[in-house]
Each structure stands twice: as structure tokens, then as C-alpha cells.
Amino acid sequence: MIPFSPPYINEEVINEVTDSLKSGWITTGPKVNALEEEVANMVGVSHTLCVNSATSGLMLMLKWFGIEEGDEVIIPAYTYSATALAVLNIGGKPVMVDSSEDFNISVEAIEKVITSKTKVIIPVDIAGWPCDYNAINRLAESKRELFRAKGKNQKKLGRILVLSDAAHSIGASYNDKKTGALCDISVFSFHAVKNITTAEGGVVCLNLPETFSNANEYAFLRCFSLNGQTKDAYTKSKAGGWKYDIIYQGMKINMPDVLAAIGLVQIRMYNNELLKDRERIFELYNKAFSKTNWAIVPPSKNEIGKSSYHLYALRINNCSEEQRDKIIQGISDRGVAVNVHFQPMPLLTLFKGLGYKIEDYPQAYENYKSEISLPIYPQLTDKNVEYIVDVTIEEVTRVLNK
Ligand SMILES: *Cc1c(COP(=O)(O)O)cnc(C)c1O
């Protein structure tokens, strides 16, 4: 049995969590601060904020930018639904656009739907492959005259905000910069199946232009994410620190230390171990599948971009959705757990009900219909990978030749 994406838990992780449990302090405190610092150093930004999920992080930043009823937020139709739900739950209107063949949002499609109501673009680095941030940032810049600013932060920015859903892409790079430092704001996920996990969690990377002080915005967001309270519980727990004030109608979305401890160990071994292992497995798959005449291997590396190898999104040439489903059944029957990333949102009940139609997103459907995500994580051995490759090739051949 080969699971799809088990968390990476070694002795060190257990020791770090135990350390938090025994310390007398288990919610937001020193471990969260340390994790924020590790992420900031790795990414190359001055400030990052840990929160209880990437979804919360996206909602927080949409609120920070003053998104409200009638504001349009451009997102890809092909992503995990959290991207859209964050917008809906803040009261904004998700404007879905089609994708490119590399799975990521189509910049041409974004340009076509920008109006004076557009406030935010949320690109998603699908599978860990960075979007074309040069083009997206340029586009946001070129539409300054259309932008109708309302509220402090919109006026300060003076253009559409580029808010990256970087849930998959921690450690990826583009143009010699790391994801997290490629646009105004980026949000990584530390959910249980992501490259680095805290069981549940996320982190917001601030990379705002010079009209902002990232340090001041960090201080505001830290407070806002703790019910708008002027002192966190850690400070209040110290002798004489009882008095606080509530200064904003904030959210309660902070990350606890006991969870940050898990991610803290993982991020320290990420670049030199965990990410290298993912790359090694990705390359093994590429080598094996490149020998077939049906495989479309996923993007991972070119002159400007490098993936975080979050998913191995294999596509099969000339394969219908029904055939793909049969292949998945065959692979599963032989003990390998695989997945599909993603069902485009217009295929899902909620979004259908809101009027989104899959016919409007032909490339998203094309990417989805023949896609199978294979297991990719550091604990997989070369033997495991060989078995997965053999089973996949046999099942694809069996189904396509029927
Ligand atoms: C996992 C994921 C999220 C949500 O992350 P949470 O931390 O679970 O909120 C958002 N967007 C994408 C593309 C994801 O895959």
C-alpha cells in the first residue's frame, strides 16, 4: 500500500512538539515567531505572518485590502476551491478565468476580464510551478488608470493587488527570486498534505511596494489576526501584563506554537533534504514517462522557473475523462493511492449554482480530464517509485488499448 501524501514526521519533529508541550506555553509564542523568521529568511522578505490556514490568510489579506460587496477578484477556474471560497466569504465576487497548458492561470484571459471593479488578481502556483509573475505584475501596473481606489490601502497601492495563492509553491523560484517575494502578497499553506506542514496552518509573506511599511503592516495584521487585541496571550501571561485593549474588529486566526513546532523542524531541513528528495522523485518519474508515447509530463524547470515539486501532475494524451477514471481505478486496485488536481470549480455543485459553466473554461477541462497526480514525498524509496511507474504504465496501456 502506497499512501498519497503522508506528513513528514521524524524524531526531531516529535521532540520539537514535545518541547512545546512541556514548555508551559502551547499557543502563539516563541515557536511561531521562529517559524515566521525561518520563512522570511528562506523567501527573502522582511515579514511573514503565521495563521491557522492558507484560506484564513487569503481572507485576512482581502479584508486588509478592503474587499467588499461588488468588488471583483480574478481567480483561475482551475484551483482548489479555497481560492474562491476566501473571496466569497469576504463578500467579493470571484471572476473565474481559464488556464494555460502549464496548469496556471492564463494571463491573456486575465487581461480580458479586468474592469474598473477589479480589485485583486489571485494567481495560483498550481503543483508548485510559479505563475508568470512578470506578466501579471506588468498587467496590474498597466491598468492603474482603470483602478477605482476605496479606503486607505487601495489608495496607497493605487492599482490592482496581486495576491498569490502560493499554497503549493514554498521553495519554488522564478527569475532568481523565491515564491513569496514575487508579488505584493503571497500565502503558503501548511496543511497536512503540503510540502511543509503544521497539520493545519498557513503563512502570509508581505512584499508590499515602498508606499507601505511592511513592518507596520505586519504589526497591524498580527493584532488583527488575534481578535484585534493589543496584547497577545503570551505577553498577557507575563506577570503584570494583564491590561489590553481591542482596537479593531479583528479575526481569530492565529497559529498555535504546538503546531508551529512541526513546521519549524521541516523548514530547517527543507532546501537541503525534503525539497531535494521531491525533485529526485519528480526526475525519476519524468525519465520513466518520457519513454512512453502517451505521457505529458508536468512543467518543473526552465530558464526562469523552478518548481517546488508539490504534485506530479501526469497527463495522458488522447485520454477521455472516463478512461482516466478507469486508469485510476486500476492503479488504486494495485495499492497505489493517486488523486486528481483539480476538478475545475465550475464542475462543483456550489459554483454551478452560482452560474459558472465549465464550457467557458475549455483548457481547465482539458487539463483536468486526463490528469492523474502520483505520490511524491521524501519518504518514497526508489523501489516505491519503480512500482508506481510500472503500475501506471500497465494500467494506462491496458485502458487505452481496449
Ligand atoms: C491547500 C490549498 C489551499 C488551502 O490551504 P489551507 O491551508 O488548507 O487553507 C488553498 N489553495 C490551494 C491551491 C490549495 O491547494
Coordinates of C-alpha atoms in Angstrom, one line a residue, residues 31 42 92 129 132 136 241 315 338 380 386 400:
K31 CA 7.8 28.8 18.1
M42 CA 14.1 31.4 3.1
G92 CA -16.3 39.7 -3.1
W129 CA 5.0 25.7 -10.7
D132 CA 4.2 34.2 -14.9
I136 CA 0.9 39.5 -14.1
G241 CA 0.8 42.2 31.8
R315 CA -1.5 13.9 -18.2
V338 CA -3.5 8.7 -6.5
L380 CA 9.2 7.3 -1.1
E386 CA 9.6 2.0 -9.7
L400 CA -6.1 2.9 -23.8

